[in-house]
Amino acid sequence: MASINLTNIRKQYGAVTIIDDVSIAIEDREFVVLVGPSGCGKSTLLRMIAGLETISAGTIAIDGEVVNDIGPQRRDLAMVFQTYALYPHMTTAQNIGFPLKLRGASQDEIGRSVAEVANTLHLDALLDRQPRALSGGQRQRVAMGRAMVREPRAFLFDEPLSNLDAKLRHHMRIELRQLHKSLGATSIYVTHDQIEAMTMADRIVVMNRGKVEQVGTPLELFDKPANVFVAGFLGSPTINLGNATLAAQDGSATLEFHAGSGPIDLANVPPSPHKEVVAGVRPQHLEVVSPEGVKLTGTVDLVEHTGCETNVILSVGSEKWTVQSRTRQHLTQGENVGLVFDPTNLHLFAADTKERIRW
Amino acid sequence: MPGIEKTAPRRALSAGRSSKMGLPGPAFALILIAPCLLLSVAVIGYPIFDVIRMSLFDVSRTGVVREFSGLANFAKAFADPVFLQAARQTVIWTVCVVAGTLLVSVPIALILNEDFYGRTIARTIVLLPWAISLAMTAVVWRYVVNGDFGTLNMTLAALGLPFENYPWLADARMAFLIEILIGILVSVPFTVTILLGGLTSIPESLYEASAIDGAASTRSFYYITLPLLWPFMQIALVLNVIYVFNSFPIIWIMTNGGPANRTDILITYVYKQAFAFGKLGNAAAGSMVMFAILLVFAIVYLFLTRAQGAKNDD
Amino acid sequence: MTKAKKSLVCWALLSPFLLVVLFPYATMLSTSLKQKDEIFTFHRTWLPRELYLGNFAELIFEKGFGRALANSLAISVGATVLSLAVAIPAAYALTRMRVPGKGALTNYLLITQMISPIVLIVGLFRMFAYFGLVNSLLSVIIAHSAFFMAFAVWMLQSYFATIPKDLEEAAWIDGAGRFSAFIRVFLPLCLPGIVVTAIFTFVNSWNEYAMSLTLLRQVTQQTAPVQIAFLTGTLYQIEWHLIMAATLLASVPVAIVFASIQRYLIGGMALGGVK
Ligand SMILES: Nc1ncnc2c1ncn2[C@@H]1O[C@H](COP(=O)(O)OP(=O)(O)OP(=O)(O)O)[C@@H](O)[C@H]1O
Ligand SMILES: [Mg+2]
């Protein structure tokens, strides 16, 4: 098992910078998830760690040893590809045993290890089949087995669940998590699915356009997003964001949304140099009340019932906001309603830098 | 052409910096390509150089290159009535064979693209001439049309037709016509293959859509099949021009250019100059003329395929 | 129109061409089974008097045609091995790696395809003569390889491109060196493509006439097509019964092999070569 340190990593294709000065320290036994929108460079970064892409600048160290110039063969990492990349001409047993065979293990040894892994992954009955005769979930497990069989220093996953249906994905998520618990192997997991990120990660790395936006535990990221991008990327439905003006006077403050609201009183806001802010409230933290005497109001556009939750989509000034509520809401379109929230759940970001205002 | 040879490796070397990581660097890629390139440059590139040189020098019968003679070899060739006759006949040969091939191949490809019983067998038979050496095809046909003992006259006679001992190859016009027909026969398989490749790439849904739009099948042929097949026909056309222009065994074996050089084409002319008469300078000049013509065709081909590749990328 | 009716129409339309294609085969078969006196007579028939196999025996045991077949085989196998040996690495590099000057290289190979060996035959002959290789099978093996290699590179390239790259990458990560991944993962997967390419090259080499004719100038080294054509060049009565037996021997096995890869040619080569 191993720690992995990325220091000032950069990747360029010609003049285009794909990965821009990324530094991440991954501890031994940690399960780190890389998330970010499509094309932000997650796969590229993972492939650089694996040794499949060259590094334009910076260093990658595994257990303190710089591996920039070491080929993928000798980094002793395992990788599960999005396409699984099972060898079509080999059976399940041969696929799983391949890494051991390359290391010159005896037939006996290979047989034993393969049986053990197959047992863990419930593949015993499928050992003689070729990949084309396996279902998506089974293929995914064979790919896992091939990664597990040689106890690598770390596991790399590139969206391994994206080809599965929702139910199987949920199931595999739990299995992967349990597997990680029992093996305790350092893992880097790429996904663009925020549920996977939130539920599986010890720590999440949020990337955008080749840069790291924030690193932290799932709840840290959810509760204290470092900037507008992270706030908007995590959480479903998406956080409500609005430009607002912050007016602070000795110990207390008021917030006025540009979209149209009266000054809302905020207690406990420390004096802040920022006057112009982006304010965010998660849909779960908003409550619909009668509009009388409320500073923030909107008109109902749409009410969605998902069963346990109700999503109310409203127009606040020219912006669309969402409120998520656990109680059934009986509202009609065009109805004017008031919105209230607990100021401790408010997120404030500087309007110019989009960075979080700490408080 | 020699320009390409020279610049390709040089540009390659300047960019060739290998990565330390064991990932393939450009230098390694060049090592993999080197044997292929070396073989090709040595066996094709050197003779090109040698032929160019011989065409510009005075060359003895035994192949000793003597003094520079400028364009004298070319002048001699163009003054040779046999050369001019061969050139004229080359045009006739190429145009007739290529046009005939396309005329025969398009309907055959269209039929073979239909779904009918025994299609695989029919395809195999149509492609059969491709599998056999042109030389052997020529030999067999030379026997088939043999006046006294050939199976063609035997069959025609059996049908009661007056071809008992008709000497098909004795008359130059008839001989050339027969050679052209055989040329068509052996070019059809390759052409049909290309056209079939094109036809199978036309999605069935296009026809369904036009059928729904109420188009009759003749109309969908004109508006769908033909336009989509056109690029493949162009490529088949150019490649056939190149192959037929270069075709040697049929004429060489069936009539050896005779009677009285009336079936000679440039390639048989060049071969005779070199290996029968030992006029190496003449032969080299003739080769250069052919080479220049081929290069033009090759560039046309490159242009066509590039244009089509660009279209496919959209 | 039912499929049966359509089939009838299709076969009827094709039949004139099919007849012309098959006519020489019928001639070969009929004549090769005849005895000499059956050919040089006034009343000839398609059917031979009896199933006479003596022509084949005479050809091989007395005329030395067995040696011509052996020469052809040696040359074709040699040319196939050599051209694949250089074409496989090249095609691999062209599909899998960043090759400097790739466009120029592809164009160069394409142009070499367009140049007939006969245009350069004088130069070729002189070059091999310089190295003392005229009258050596090796010269034809090398010449064939050089001229058939470009096509092999294209065919292989179009097959190689269908093998997903991440299979090899997975093998590298599993601990395989580049060479080992190539041998254990890549090669087994493109074996069908390599076999088709090999057969195509073999057939081309087997059938080639002009280079073999020019570079091998002794009767003992002639290849099958050259010897067959040579046999028609005699001043005496041409022994058509023997010649037809020879063409049958030299062409039918190859035609069968060729027919076996026919369906790969239609999809793969035509498009691969065209692009
Ligand atoms: N060979 C290349 N040349 C130039 N640009 C490339 C190359 N490979 C990838 N890119 C670019 O690098 C960026 C990052 O690609 P990458 O595959 O890492 O994205 P990703 O975050 O994994 O996206 P996804 O979630 O869609 O898989 C993309 O904008 C892509 O276009
Ligand atoms: Mg990706």
PDB file of N, CA and C in Angstrom, chain A residues 163-223:
ATOM      1  N   ASN A 163     -21.006   2.354 -17.179  1.00  0.00           N
ATOM      2  CA  ASN A 163     -21.717   1.556 -18.180  1.00  0.00           C
ATOM      3  C   ASN A 163     -22.822   0.689 -17.591  1.00  0.00           C
ATOM      4  N   LEU A 164     -23.085   0.832 -16.317  1.00  0.00           N
ATOM      5  CA  LEU A 164     -24.074  -0.040 -15.678  1.00  0.00           C
ATOM      6  C   LEU A 164     -25.381   0.708 -15.462  1.00  0.00           C
ATOM      7  N   ASP A 165     -26.469  -0.062 -15.295  1.00  0.00           N
ATOM      8  CA  ASP A 165     -27.741   0.618 -15.042  1.00  0.00           C
ATOM      9  C   ASP A 165     -27.805   1.065 -13.579  1.00  0.00           C
ATOM     10  N   ALA A 166     -28.792   1.892 -13.278  1.00  0.00           N
ATOM     11  CA  ALA A 166     -28.822   2.584 -11.988  1.00  0.00           C
ATOM     12  C   ALA A 166     -28.787   1.612 -10.805  1.00  0.00           C
ATOM     13  N   LYS A 167     -29.527   0.531 -10.925  1.00  0.00           N
ATOM     14  CA  LYS A 167     -29.639  -0.395  -9.800  1.00  0.00           C
ATOM     15  C   LYS A 167     -28.306  -1.099  -9.540  1.00  0.00           C
ATOM     16  N   LEU A 168     -27.716  -1.583 -10.646  1.00  0.00           N
ATOM     17  CA  LEU A 168     -26.448  -2.291 -10.530  1.00  0.00           C
ATOM     18  C   LEU A 168     -25.363  -1.344 -10.039  1.00  0.00           C
ATOM     19  N   ARG A 169     -25.461  -0.107 -10.447  1.00  0.00           N
ATOM     20  CA  ARG A 169     -24.484   0.896 -10.051  1.00  0.00           C
ATOM     21  C   ARG A 169     -24.536   1.068  -8.535  1.00  0.00           C
ATOM     22  N   HIS A 170     -25.743   1.155  -8.019  1.00  0.00           N
ATOM     23  CA  HIS A 170     -25.919   1.311  -6.586  1.00  0.00           C
ATOM     24  C   HIS A 170     -25.315   0.123  -5.850  1.00  0.00           C
ATOM     25  N   HIS A 171     -25.596  -1.064  -6.366  1.00  0.00           N
ATOM     26  CA  HIS A 171     -25.113  -2.290  -5.763  1.00  0.00           C
ATOM     27  C   HIS A 171     -23.584  -2.343  -5.787  1.00  0.00           C
ATOM     28  N   MET A 172     -23.008  -2.007  -6.956  1.00  0.00           N
ATOM     29  CA  MET A 172     -21.553  -2.087  -7.084  1.00  0.00           C
ATOM     30  C   MET A 172     -20.867  -1.031  -6.220  1.00  0.00           C
ATOM     31  N   ARG A 173     -21.545   0.100  -6.046  1.00  0.00           N
ATOM     32  CA  ARG A 173     -21.004   1.157  -5.195  1.00  0.00           C
ATOM     33  C   ARG A 173     -20.766   0.619  -3.797  1.00  0.00           C
ATOM     34  N   ILE A 174     -21.769  -0.062  -3.299  1.00  0.00           N
ATOM     35  CA  ILE A 174     -21.652  -0.613  -1.941  1.00  0.00           C
ATOM     36  C   ILE A 174     -20.571  -1.678  -1.894  1.00  0.00           C
ATOM     37  N   GLU A 175     -20.547  -2.544  -2.919  1.00  0.00           N
ATOM     38  CA  GLU A 175     -19.545  -3.616  -2.924  1.00  0.00           C
ATOM     39  C   GLU A 175     -18.133  -3.057  -2.976  1.00  0.00           C
ATOM     40  N   LEU A 176     -17.942  -2.040  -3.844  1.00  0.00           N
ATOM     41  CA  LEU A 176     -16.617  -1.440  -3.971  1.00  0.00           C
ATOM     42  C   LEU A 176     -16.165  -0.845  -2.644  1.00  0.00           C
ATOM     43  N   ARG A 177     -17.117  -0.207  -1.994  1.00  0.00           N
ATOM     44  CA  ARG A 177     -16.820   0.438  -0.731  1.00  0.00           C
ATOM     45  C   ARG A 177     -16.401  -0.609   0.313  1.00  0.00           C
ATOM     46  N   GLN A 178     -17.170  -1.716   0.341  1.00  0.00           N
ATOM     47  CA  GLN A 178     -16.846  -2.774   1.295  1.00  0.00           C
ATOM     48  C   GLN A 178     -15.488  -3.396   0.983  1.00  0.00           C
ATOM     49  N   LEU A 179     -15.256  -3.569  -0.316  1.00  0.00           N
ATOM     50  CA  LEU A 179     -13.984  -4.130  -0.745  1.00  0.00           C
ATOM     51  C   LEU A 179     -12.843  -3.249  -0.272  1.00  0.00           C
ATOM     52  N   HIS A 180     -13.042  -1.964  -0.416  1.00  0.00           N
ATOM     53  CA  HIS A 180     -11.998  -1.043   0.019  1.00  0.00           C
ATOM     54  C   HIS A 180     -11.775  -1.156   1.515  1.00  0.00           C
ATOM     55  N   LYS A 181     -12.878  -1.297   2.244  1.00  0.00           N
ATOM     56  CA  LYS A 181     -12.742  -1.446   3.701  1.00  0.00           C
ATOM     57  C   LYS A 181     -11.909  -2.664   4.032  1.00  0.00           C
ATOM     58  N   SER A 182     -12.211  -3.798   3.349  1.00  0.00           N
ATOM     59  CA  SER A 182     -11.521  -5.031   3.724  1.00  0.00           C
ATOM     60  C   SER A 182     -10.088  -5.059   3.206  1.00  0.00           C
ATOM     61  N   LEU A 183      -9.836  -4.482   2.014  1.00  0.00           N
ATOM     62  CA  LEU A 183      -8.473  -4.510   1.482  1.00  0.00           C
ATOM     63  C   LEU A 183      -7.646  -3.359   2.023  1.00  0.00           C
ATOM     64  N   GLY A 184      -8.316  -2.244   2.296  1.00  0.00           N
ATOM     65  CA  GLY A 184      -7.613  -1.064   2.786  1.00  0.00           C
ATOM     66  C   GLY A 184      -6.614  -0.530   1.784  1.00  0.00           C
ATOM     67  N   ALA A 185      -6.936  -0.649   0.507  1.00  0.00           N
ATOM     68  CA  ALA A 185      -5.960  -0.234  -0.502  1.00  0.00           C
ATOM     69  C   ALA A 185      -6.172   1.222  -0.895  1.00  0.00           C
ATOM     70  N   THR A 186      -5.096   1.928  -1.088  1.00  0.00           N
ATOM     71  CA  THR A 186      -5.166   3.288  -1.596  1.00  0.00           C
ATOM     72  C   THR A 186      -5.890   3.268  -2.937  1.00  0.00           C
ATOM     73  N   SER A 187      -6.878   4.147  -3.097  1.00  0.00           N
ATOM     74  CA  SER A 187      -7.652   4.124  -4.339  1.00  0.00           C
ATOM     75  C   SER A 187      -7.891   5.529  -4.842  1.00  0.00           C
ATOM     76  N   ILE A 188      -7.798   5.689  -6.155  1.00  0.00           N
ATOM     77  CA  ILE A 188      -8.183   6.949  -6.792  1.00  0.00           C
ATOM     78  C   ILE A 188      -9.282   6.611  -7.777  1.00  0.00           C
ATOM     79  N   TYR A 189     -10.377   7.300  -7.632  1.00  0.00           N
ATOM     80  CA  TYR A 189     -11.582   6.919  -8.333  1.00  0.00           C
ATOM     81  C   TYR A 189     -12.103   8.127  -9.100  1.00  0.00           C
ATOM     82  N   VAL A 190     -12.212   7.991 -10.425  1.00  0.00           N
ATOM     83  CA  VAL A 190     -12.685   9.103 -11.244  1.00  0.00           C
ATOM     84  C   VAL A 190     -14.160   8.906 -11.559  1.00  0.00           C
ATOM     85  N   THR A 191     -14.921   9.965 -11.410  1.00  0.00           N
ATOM     86  CA  THR A 191     -16.329   9.871 -11.781  1.00  0.00           C
ATOM     87  C   THR A 191     -16.825  11.262 -12.102  1.00  0.00           C
ATOM     88  N   HIS A 192     -17.937  11.359 -12.805  1.00  0.00           N
ATOM     89  CA  HIS A 192     -18.549  12.690 -12.851  1.00  0.00           C
ATOM     90  C   HIS A 192     -19.911  12.636 -12.172  1.00  0.00           C
ATOM     91  N   ASP A 193     -20.148  11.510 -11.460  1.00  0.00           N
ATOM     92  CA  ASP A 193     -21.402  11.319 -10.762  1.00  0.00           C
ATOM     93  C   ASP A 193     -21.226  11.759  -9.311  1.00  0.00           C
ATOM     94  N   GLN A 194     -21.903  12.823  -8.928  1.00  0.00           N
ATOM     95  CA  GLN A 194     -21.656  13.363  -7.580  1.00  0.00           C
ATOM     96  C   GLN A 194     -22.159  12.445  -6.484  1.00  0.00           C
ATOM     97  N   ILE A 195     -23.168  11.607  -6.775  1.00  0.00           N
ATOM     98  CA  ILE A 195     -23.623  10.670  -5.744  1.00  0.00           C
ATOM     99  C   ILE A 195     -22.516   9.673  -5.424  1.00  0.00           C
ATOM    100  N   GLU A 196     -21.873   9.148  -6.505  1.00  0.00           N
ATOM    101  CA  GLU A 196     -20.752   8.237  -6.289  1.00  0.00           C
ATOM    102  C   GLU A 196     -19.682   8.933  -5.463  1.00  0.00           C
ATOM    103  N   ALA A 197     -19.393  10.169  -5.826  1.00  0.00           N
ATOM    104  CA  ALA A 197     -18.346  10.894  -5.118  1.00  0.00           C
ATOM    105  C   ALA A 197     -18.711  11.052  -3.642  1.00  0.00           C
ATOM    106  N   MET A 198     -19.917  11.494  -3.376  1.00  0.00           N
ATOM    107  CA  MET A 198     -20.312  11.763  -1.991  1.00  0.00           C
ATOM    108  C   MET A 198     -20.346  10.494  -1.155  1.00  0.00           C
ATOM    109  N   THR A 199     -20.833   9.398  -1.747  1.00  0.00           N
ATOM    110  CA  THR A 199     -21.033   8.205  -0.929  1.00  0.00           C
ATOM    111  C   THR A 199     -19.778   7.385  -0.762  1.00  0.00           C
ATOM    112  N   MET A 200     -18.845   7.448  -1.687  1.00  0.00           N
ATOM    113  CA  MET A 200     -17.714   6.529  -1.626  1.00  0.00           C
ATOM    114  C   MET A 200     -16.446   7.139  -1.057  1.00  0.00           C
ATOM    115  N   ALA A 201     -16.300   8.450  -1.185  1.00  0.00           N
ATOM    116  CA  ALA A 201     -14.983   9.030  -0.955  1.00  0.00           C
ATOM    117  C   ALA A 201     -14.654   9.213   0.519  1.00  0.00           C
ATOM    118  N   ASP A 202     -13.371   9.002   0.835  1.00  0.00           N
ATOM    119  CA  ASP A 202     -12.852   9.563   2.073  1.00  0.00           C
ATOM    120  C   ASP A 202     -12.648  11.048   1.856  1.00  0.00           C
ATOM    121  N   ARG A 203     -12.041  11.344   0.711  1.00  0.00           N
ATOM    122  CA  ARG A 203     -11.882  12.739   0.336  1.00  0.00           C
ATOM    123  C   ARG A 203     -12.229  12.895  -1.134  1.00  0.00           C
ATOM    124  N   ILE A 204     -12.753  14.062  -1.446  1.00  0.00           N
ATOM    125  CA  ILE A 204     -13.114  14.360  -2.834  1.00  0.00           C
ATOM    126  C   ILE A 204     -12.190  15.447  -3.354  1.00  0.00           C
ATOM    127  N   VAL A 205     -11.756  15.283  -4.606  1.00  0.00           N
ATOM    128  CA  VAL A 205     -11.033  16.348  -5.284  1.00  0.00           C
ATOM    129  C   VAL A 205     -11.940  16.855  -6.393  1.00  0.00           C
ATOM    130  N   VAL A 206     -12.336  18.122  -6.303  1.00  0.00           N
ATOM    131  CA  VAL A 206     -13.173  18.681  -7.354  1.00  0.00           C
ATOM    132  C   VAL A 206     -12.272  19.392  -8.352  1.00  0.00           C
ATOM    133  N   MET A 207     -12.405  18.986  -9.626  1.00  0.00           N
ATOM    134  CA  MET A 207     -11.576  19.596 -10.666  1.00  0.00           C
ATOM    135  C   MET A 207     -12.445  20.372 -11.638  1.00  0.00           C
ATOM    136  N   ASN A 208     -11.838  21.393 -12.216  1.00  0.00           N
ATOM    137  CA  ASN A 208     -12.522  22.152 -13.257  1.00  0.00           C
ATOM    138  C   ASN A 208     -11.475  22.738 -14.182  1.00  0.00           C
ATOM    139  N   ARG A 209     -11.615  22.499 -15.456  1.00  0.00           N
ATOM    140  CA  ARG A 209     -10.686  23.013 -16.458  1.00  0.00           C
ATOM    141  C   ARG A 209      -9.229  22.776 -16.093  1.00  0.00           C
ATOM    142  N   GLY A 210      -8.942  21.555 -15.656  1.00  0.00           N
ATOM    143  CA  GLY A 210      -7.553  21.208 -15.407  1.00  0.00           C
ATOM    144  C   GLY A 210      -6.995  21.705 -14.097  1.00  0.00           C
ATOM    145  N   LYS A 211      -7.826  22.356 -13.285  1.00  0.00           N
ATOM    146  CA  LYS A 211      -7.328  22.851 -12.002  1.00  0.00           C
ATOM    147  C   LYS A 211      -8.103  22.195 -10.867  1.00  0.00           C
ATOM    148  N   VAL A 212      -7.473  22.107  -9.693  1.00  0.00           N
ATOM    149  CA  VAL A 212      -8.178  21.601  -8.527  1.00  0.00           C
ATOM    150  C   VAL A 212      -8.919  22.770  -7.898  1.00  0.00           C
ATOM    151  N   GLU A 213     -10.226  22.590  -7.703  1.00  0.00           N
ATOM    152  CA  GLU A 213     -11.006  23.663  -7.095  1.00  0.00           C
ATOM    153  C   GLU A 213     -11.032  23.526  -5.577  1.00  0.00           C
ATOM    154  N   GLN A 214     -11.168  22.291  -5.111  1.00  0.00           N
ATOM    155  CA  GLN A 214     -11.199  22.085  -3.661  1.00  0.00           C
ATOM    156  C   GLN A 214     -10.926  20.618  -3.360  1.00  0.00           C
ATOM    157  N   VAL A 215     -10.298  20.375  -2.214  1.00  0.00           N
ATOM    158  CA  VAL A 215     -10.082  19.015  -1.734  1.00  0.00           C
ATOM    159  C   VAL A 215     -10.633  18.935  -0.329  1.00  0.00           C
ATOM    160  N   GLY A 216     -11.399  17.892  -0.037  1.00  0.00           N
ATOM    161  CA  GLY A 216     -11.912  17.771   1.327  1.00  0.00           C
ATOM    162  C   GLY A 216     -12.816  16.576   1.462  1.00  0.00           C
ATOM    163  N   THR A 217     -13.300  16.348   2.685  1.00  0.00           N
ATOM    164  CA  THR A 217     -14.239  15.240   2.878  1.00  0.00           C
ATOM    165  C   THR A 217     -15.557  15.642   2.213  1.00  0.00           C
ATOM    166  N   PRO A 218     -16.382  14.651   1.917  1.00  0.00           N
ATOM    167  CA  PRO A 218     -17.639  14.974   1.237  1.00  0.00           C
ATOM    168  C   PRO A 218     -18.446  16.030   1.992  1.00  0.00           C
ATOM    169  N   LEU A 219     -18.524  15.919   3.321  1.00  0.00           N
ATOM    170  CA  LEU A 219     -19.355  16.862   4.054  1.00  0.00           C
ATOM    171  C   LEU A 219     -18.731  18.250   4.128  1.00  0.00           C
ATOM    172  N   GLU A 220     -17.425  18.287   4.198  1.00  0.00           N
ATOM    173  CA  GLU A 220     -16.755  19.590   4.157  1.00  0.00           C
ATOM    174  C   GLU A 220     -17.096  20.317   2.871  1.00  0.00           C
ATOM    175  N   LEU A 221     -17.027  19.560   1.785  1.00  0.00           N
ATOM    176  CA  LEU A 221     -17.300  20.174   0.490  1.00  0.00           C
ATOM    177  C   LEU A 221     -18.748  20.624   0.382  1.00  0.00           C
ATOM    178  N   PHE A 222     -19.626  19.840   0.960  1.00  0.00           N
ATOM    179  CA  PHE A 222     -21.044  20.172   0.876  1.00  0.00           C
ATOM    180  C   PHE A 222     -21.375  21.353   1.781  1.00  0.00           C
ATOM    181  N   ASP A 223     -20.797  21.324   2.981  1.00  0.00           N
ATOM    182  CA  ASP A 223     -21.130  22.359   3.957  1.00  0.00           C
ATOM    183  C   ASP A 223     -20.344  23.645   3.741  1.00  0.00           C
TER     184      ASP A 223
END
